[in-house]
Short mmCIF file of C-alpha atoms in Angstrom, two decimals:
data_model
loop_
_atom_site.label_atom_id
_atom_site.label_comp_id
_atom_site.label_asym_id
_atom_site.label_seq_id
_atom_site.Cartn_x
_atom_site.Cartn_y
_atom_site.Cartn_z
CA MET A 1 37.37 17.22 -93.03
CA ALA A 2 40.10 19.35 -90.80
CA LEU A 3 37.06 21.41 -89.38
CA SER A 4 35.02 18.75 -88.45
CA GLY A 5 38.14 17.37 -86.53
CA ASN A 6 38.63 20.53 -84.91
CA LEU A 7 34.91 21.06 -83.76
CA ALA A 8 34.56 16.99 -82.18
CA VAL A 9 37.07 17.81 -79.54
CA PRO A 10 34.72 19.93 -78.25
CA LEU A 11 32.18 18.70 -78.55
CA ALA A 12 33.19 15.99 -77.02
CA VAL A 13 34.37 17.94 -74.38
CA LEU A 14 30.97 20.15 -73.47
CA VAL A 15 29.56 15.65 -73.77
CA LEU A 16 31.63 15.13 -70.90
CA LEU A 17 30.88 18.15 -68.55
CA LEU A 18 27.25 18.03 -69.11
CA TRP A 19 27.02 14.05 -68.96
CA GLY A 20 29.52 14.08 -65.86
CA PRO A 21 32.59 11.42 -65.16
CA PRO A 22 31.79 8.12 -66.26
CA TRP A 23 32.15 7.14 -62.83
CA THR A 24 30.19 8.95 -61.27
CA HIS A 25 27.45 6.91 -62.55
CA GLY A 26 25.28 4.34 -60.61
CA ARG A 27 27.56 5.44 -57.58
CA ARG A 28 25.94 4.49 -54.39
CA SER A 29 25.02 6.79 -51.12
CA ASN A 30 26.37 5.53 -48.57
CA VAL A 31 23.17 7.26 -46.40
CA ARG A 32 20.77 5.24 -45.49
CA VAL A 33 16.87 5.84 -45.75
CA ILE A 34 14.98 4.94 -42.25
CA THR A 35 11.24 4.55 -42.43
CA ASP A 36 8.52 3.33 -40.14
CA GLU A 37 9.25 -0.24 -41.02
CA ASN A 38 12.46 0.13 -39.67
CA TRP A 39 12.75 2.72 -37.52
CA ARG A 40 13.70 0.05 -34.86
CA GLU A 41 16.85 -0.45 -36.00
CA LEU A 42 18.33 2.61 -34.69
CA LEU A 43 18.03 1.39 -31.12
CA GLU A 44 21.12 -0.54 -31.44
CA GLY A 45 24.55 0.58 -32.60
CA ASP A 46 25.63 3.82 -33.13
CA TRP A 47 23.79 5.93 -35.56
CA MET A 48 23.42 9.97 -36.72
CA ILE A 49 19.66 10.50 -38.54
CA GLU A 50 19.37 13.45 -40.20
CA PHE A 51 15.62 14.31 -40.75
CA TYR A 52 14.93 16.82 -43.34
CA ALA A 53 12.25 18.11 -45.68
CA PRO A 54 12.67 18.68 -50.47
CA TRP A 55 11.16 21.36 -50.16
CA CYS A 56 13.18 22.98 -47.34
CA PRO A 57 16.56 24.84 -48.48
CA ALA A 58 18.44 24.70 -45.27
CA CYS A 59 17.94 20.92 -46.31
CA GLN A 60 19.34 20.83 -49.55
CA ASN A 61 22.68 22.76 -48.56
CA LEU A 62 22.85 19.80 -45.63
CA GLN A 63 22.85 17.45 -48.07
CA PRO A 64 26.59 17.56 -49.75
CA GLU A 65 27.78 17.63 -46.18
CA TRP A 66 25.52 14.68 -45.34
CA GLU A 67 26.93 12.73 -48.37
CA SER A 68 30.47 13.47 -47.44
CA PHE A 69 30.12 12.67 -43.62
CA ALA A 70 28.94 9.47 -44.66
CA GLU A 71 31.84 8.62 -46.40
CA TRP A 72 33.62 8.38 -43.35
CA GLY A 73 30.41 6.43 -41.48
CA GLU A 74 32.62 3.10 -41.93
CA ASP A 75 35.71 4.28 -40.37
CA LEU A 76 34.28 6.16 -37.95
CA GLU A 77 32.00 2.81 -37.46
CA VAL A 78 28.85 5.06 -37.22
CA ASN A 79 25.64 4.76 -39.31
CA VAL A 80 24.44 8.02 -41.38
CA ALA A 81 21.50 7.71 -42.04
CA LYS A 82 18.04 10.47 -43.20
CA VAL A 83 14.38 10.50 -43.00
CA ASP A 84 11.97 12.44 -44.91
CA VAL A 85 9.17 14.29 -42.77
CA THR A 86 6.80 14.28 -46.35
CA GLU A 87 6.98 10.75 -46.64
CA GLN A 88 7.03 9.22 -43.20
CA PRO A 89 4.66 11.72 -40.78
CA GLY A 90 4.64 8.52 -37.85
CA LEU A 91 8.59 9.37 -37.75
CA SER A 92 8.08 13.14 -37.60
CA GLY A 93 5.87 12.48 -34.66
CA ARG A 94 7.36 10.18 -32.48
CA PHE A 95 10.67 12.46 -32.42
CA ILE A 96 8.94 15.82 -32.50
CA ILE A 97 10.22 17.67 -35.42
CA THR A 98 9.30 21.17 -34.96
CA ALA A 99 12.41 22.23 -37.21
CA LEU A 100 14.09 21.22 -40.44
CA PRO A 101 17.11 20.52 -40.79
CA THR A 102 16.74 18.13 -37.35
CA ILE A 103 19.74 15.54 -36.46
CA TYR A 104 19.47 13.19 -33.50
CA HIS A 105 22.60 10.86 -32.95
CA CYS A 106 21.97 7.80 -31.38
CA LYS A 107 24.03 4.99 -29.38
CA ASP A 108 22.55 1.67 -28.46
CA GLY A 109 19.00 3.37 -28.20
CA GLU A 110 20.43 6.46 -26.21
CA PHE A 111 18.79 9.79 -28.20
CA ARG A 112 20.36 12.89 -28.13
CA ARG A 113 19.81 16.07 -30.33
CA TYR A 114 23.02 17.63 -32.46
CA GLN A 115 23.18 21.31 -32.28
CA GLY A 116 26.66 22.15 -33.49
CA PRO A 117 27.78 23.33 -36.63
CA ARG A 118 26.54 20.86 -39.88
CA THR A 119 29.67 20.70 -41.59
CA LYS A 120 31.28 17.45 -42.16
CA LYS A 121 34.51 18.29 -40.26
CA ASP A 122 31.93 18.94 -37.32
CA PHE A 123 30.54 15.84 -37.82
CA ILE A 124 33.18 13.84 -37.32
CA ASN A 125 34.70 15.67 -34.75
CA PHE A 126 31.58 15.08 -32.49
CA ILE A 127 32.24 11.18 -33.20
CA SER A 128 35.66 10.33 -33.02
CA ASP A 129 35.59 12.72 -30.22
CA LYS A 130 32.81 11.51 -28.52
CA GLU A 131 31.48 14.91 -28.03
CA TRP A 132 28.06 13.53 -27.67
CA LYS A 133 28.73 12.55 -24.19
CA ASN A 134 28.25 15.60 -23.27
CA ILE A 135 25.07 16.25 -24.29
CA GLU A 136 22.31 14.48 -22.04
CA PRO A 137 20.14 11.97 -23.60
CA VAL A 138 16.39 12.37 -24.62
CA SER A 139 14.27 11.32 -20.82
CA SER A 140 13.16 7.88 -21.63
CA TRP A 141 9.19 9.30 -21.12
CA PHE A 142 9.84 11.06 -24.92
CA GLY A 143 11.80 8.44 -25.99
CA PRO A 144 10.70 7.42 -29.42
CA GLY A 145 10.22 3.92 -28.21
CA SER A 146 7.95 4.80 -24.98
CA VAL A 147 4.02 4.56 -25.56
CA LEU A 148 3.69 8.67 -25.42
CA MET A 149 5.90 8.61 -28.33
CA SER A 150 3.75 5.61 -30.16
CA SER A 151 1.03 7.59 -29.65
CA MET A 152 1.96 10.51 -31.11
CA SER A 153 3.15 9.39 -34.03
CA ALA A 154 0.02 7.31 -34.36
CA LEU A 155 -1.59 10.93 -34.36
CA PHE A 156 0.54 11.87 -37.13
CA GLN A 157 -0.27 9.33 -39.18
CA LEU A 158 -3.78 9.85 -38.44
CA SER A 159 -3.47 13.50 -39.35
CA MET A 160 -1.86 12.92 -42.70
CA TRP A 161 -4.11 10.11 -43.42
CA ILE A 162 -7.16 12.98 -43.04
CA ARG A 163 -4.79 15.66 -45.17
CA THR A 164 -4.89 12.74 -48.48
CA CYS A 165 -8.83 11.53 -48.05
CA HIS A 166 -9.52 15.66 -48.45
CA ASN A 167 -7.65 15.89 -50.94
CA TYR A 168 -9.19 13.31 -52.43
CA PHE A 169 -12.47 14.57 -51.85
CA ILE A 170 -11.87 17.67 -53.25
CA GLU A 171 -9.21 16.66 -56.19
CA ASP A 172 -10.59 13.40 -57.64
CA LEU A 173 -14.17 13.44 -56.79
CA GLY A 174 -15.30 17.06 -57.16
CA LEU A 175 -16.39 18.02 -53.09
CA PRO A 176 -16.83 21.00 -52.37
CA VAL A 177 -14.61 22.09 -49.78
CA TRP A 178 -17.63 22.66 -47.06
CA GLY A 179 -18.77 18.95 -48.46
CA SER A 180 -15.83 17.35 -47.40
CA TYR A 181 -15.77 19.09 -43.97
CA THR A 182 -19.57 17.78 -43.30
CA VAL A 183 -18.31 13.57 -44.29
CA PHE A 184 -15.61 14.50 -41.82
CA ALA A 185 -17.89 16.08 -39.00
CA LEU A 186 -20.47 12.96 -39.17
CA ALA A 187 -17.83 10.40 -39.55
CA THR A 188 -16.44 11.86 -36.36
CA LEU A 189 -20.11 11.77 -34.57
CA LEU A 190 -21.06 8.21 -35.72
CA SER A 191 -16.59 7.52 -34.17
CA GLY A 192 -18.05 9.11 -31.03
CA LEU A 193 -21.26 7.11 -30.34
CA LEU A 194 -19.82 3.85 -31.10
CA LEU A 195 -16.76 4.55 -29.31
CA GLY A 196 -19.55 5.84 -26.00
CA LEU A 197 -21.62 2.67 -26.54
CA CYS A 198 -18.55 0.37 -25.82
CA MET A 199 -17.82 2.31 -23.18
CA ILE A 200 -20.70 1.89 -21.54
CA PHE A 201 -20.55 -1.98 -22.81
CA VAL A 202 -17.48 -2.85 -20.59
CA ALA A 203 -18.67 -0.38 -17.86
CA ASP A 204 -21.92 -2.07 -17.46
CA CYS A 205 -20.04 -5.74 -18.13
CA LEU A 206 -17.73 -4.14 -15.07
CA CYS A 207 -19.40 -2.72 -13.06
CA PRO A 208 -23.13 -4.46 -13.62
CA SER A 209 -25.56 -2.72 -11.99
CA LYS A 210 -27.52 -3.49 -8.49
CA ARG A 211 -30.49 -4.85 -10.23
CA ARG A 212 -28.78 -7.34 -11.51
CA ARG A 213 -27.18 -8.38 -8.74
CA PRO A 214 -28.47 -10.96 -6.74
CA GLN A 215 -28.39 -10.12 -3.01
CA PRO A 216 -25.66 -12.42 -1.34
CA TYR A 217 -26.55 -14.50 1.95
CA PRO A 218 -25.77 -13.17 5.11
CA SER A 219 -22.63 -13.51 6.20
CA LYS A 220 -20.83 -15.29 9.54
CA LYS A 221 -19.79 -11.82 10.95
CA LEU A 222 -23.53 -10.17 10.09
CA SER A 223 -25.28 -13.53 12.26
CA GLU A 224 -22.47 -12.59 14.78
CA SER A 225 -23.22 -9.14 15.02
CA LEU A 226 -27.10 -9.95 15.16
CA GLN A 227 -26.26 -12.49 18.05
CA PRO A 228 -26.22 -9.54 20.61
CA LEU A 229 -29.90 -8.28 19.89
CA LYS A 230 -31.15 -11.34 19.52
CA LYS A 231 -30.16 -12.14 23.11
CA VAL A 232 -31.31 -8.78 24.27
CA GLU A 233 -34.50 -9.27 22.62
CA GLU A 234 -34.72 -12.64 24.63
CA GLU A 235 -34.54 -10.78 27.61
CA GLN A 236 -37.07 -8.21 27.24
CA GLU A 237 -39.36 -11.27 26.49
CA ALA A 238 -38.12 -13.26 29.49
CA ASP A 239 -39.27 -10.37 31.67
CA GLU A 240 -42.24 -9.63 30.20
CA GLU A 241 -42.99 -13.18 30.93
CA ASP A 242 -42.33 -12.61 34.56
CA ILE A 243 -43.94 -9.39 35.16
CA SER A 244 -47.28 -11.50 33.48
CA GLU A 245 -46.82 -14.10 35.56
CA GLU A 246 -46.51 -11.79 38.62
CA ALA A 247 -49.30 -9.87 37.74
CA ALA A 248 -51.29 -13.02 37.47
CA GLU A 249 -50.15 -14.71 40.70
CA SER A 250 -51.44 -11.07 42.42
CA LYS A 251 -54.39 -11.60 40.90
CA GLU A 252 -55.24 -15.16 42.10
CA GLY A 253 -54.07 -13.91 45.52
CA THR A 254 -56.78 -10.90 45.60
CA ASN A 255 -59.55 -14.04 44.69
CA LYS A 256 -57.97 -16.10 46.71
CA ASP A 257 -58.80 -13.14 49.98
CA PHE A 258 -62.03 -11.85 48.97
CA PRO A 259 -64.55 -15.01 50.13
CA GLN A 260 -62.42 -15.09 53.73
CA ASN A 261 -63.41 -11.52 54.23
CA ALA A 262 -66.98 -12.09 52.86
CA ILE A 263 -67.26 -15.18 55.69
CA ARG A 264 -65.88 -13.04 58.54
CA GLN A 265 -68.42 -10.67 57.97
CA ARG A 266 -71.21 -12.70 57.97
CA SER A 267 -70.26 -14.54 61.30
CA LEU A 268 -69.50 -10.91 62.66
CA GLY A 269 -72.63 -9.68 62.00
CA PRO A 270 -74.83 -12.35 64.18
CA SER A 271 -72.64 -11.32 66.96
CA LEU A 272 -73.16 -7.40 66.66
CA ALA A 273 -76.85 -7.72 66.22
CA THR A 274 -77.49 -9.56 70.46
CA ASP A 275 -74.89 -6.99 71.49
CA LYS A 276 -77.71 -4.29 70.28
CA SER A 277 -79.70 -5.70 71.50
#
């Protein structure tokens, strides 16, 4: 009995060490999780956001410091959040994450990239001393809410969807790699063909061809511009009529003079005969 009592104490201590203190179980993390659905919450208030990946060793080393810093969030009036880029590829494209871990500070919609030391004390000083004011914010053109970054987010989501489909074709359906590539090539050709037809249809509706366009009636400006030409033509016709009338009168004059000359010649004829005799 004494031996069993002596063994019970070390076993109890070992169980406590392995299981951990009872007050640590069910402890809720103060770090908020940001997804594609709730990322617009970052546009209001003061935030510190960490972009990480579970497989990244540097991210794993940062997690204890980040969790400890999150405990001071309420005192510092700052929201501490994190984003798993493997689960949220759209946010990875929206914020242009090229290295892990990446930390951003956001104040009422203005985003600044944190590049200082990554310890709890440095994070606290960064917020309490307002060191973020010394960092130039991200341009509105490259802000996560801009049209450009929204398009980038859509491209990242599309690439992740294509990768998921590729894995499904190879692992679940058993297609070879070249078969999966063939499927995506055909899908690309068909989508390009449909897009081209839609663009042609829209262009034809906005700018119809000249054959289908009805001929417009002459405008007032066109009729006014043609009036001087009409006047010139009328004047030319009037001149031609005057010339023709003058020619006709001249012909009539010659015709009237001709019989008078003939009568004179006839009258002069007998007188000339008498003189010769």
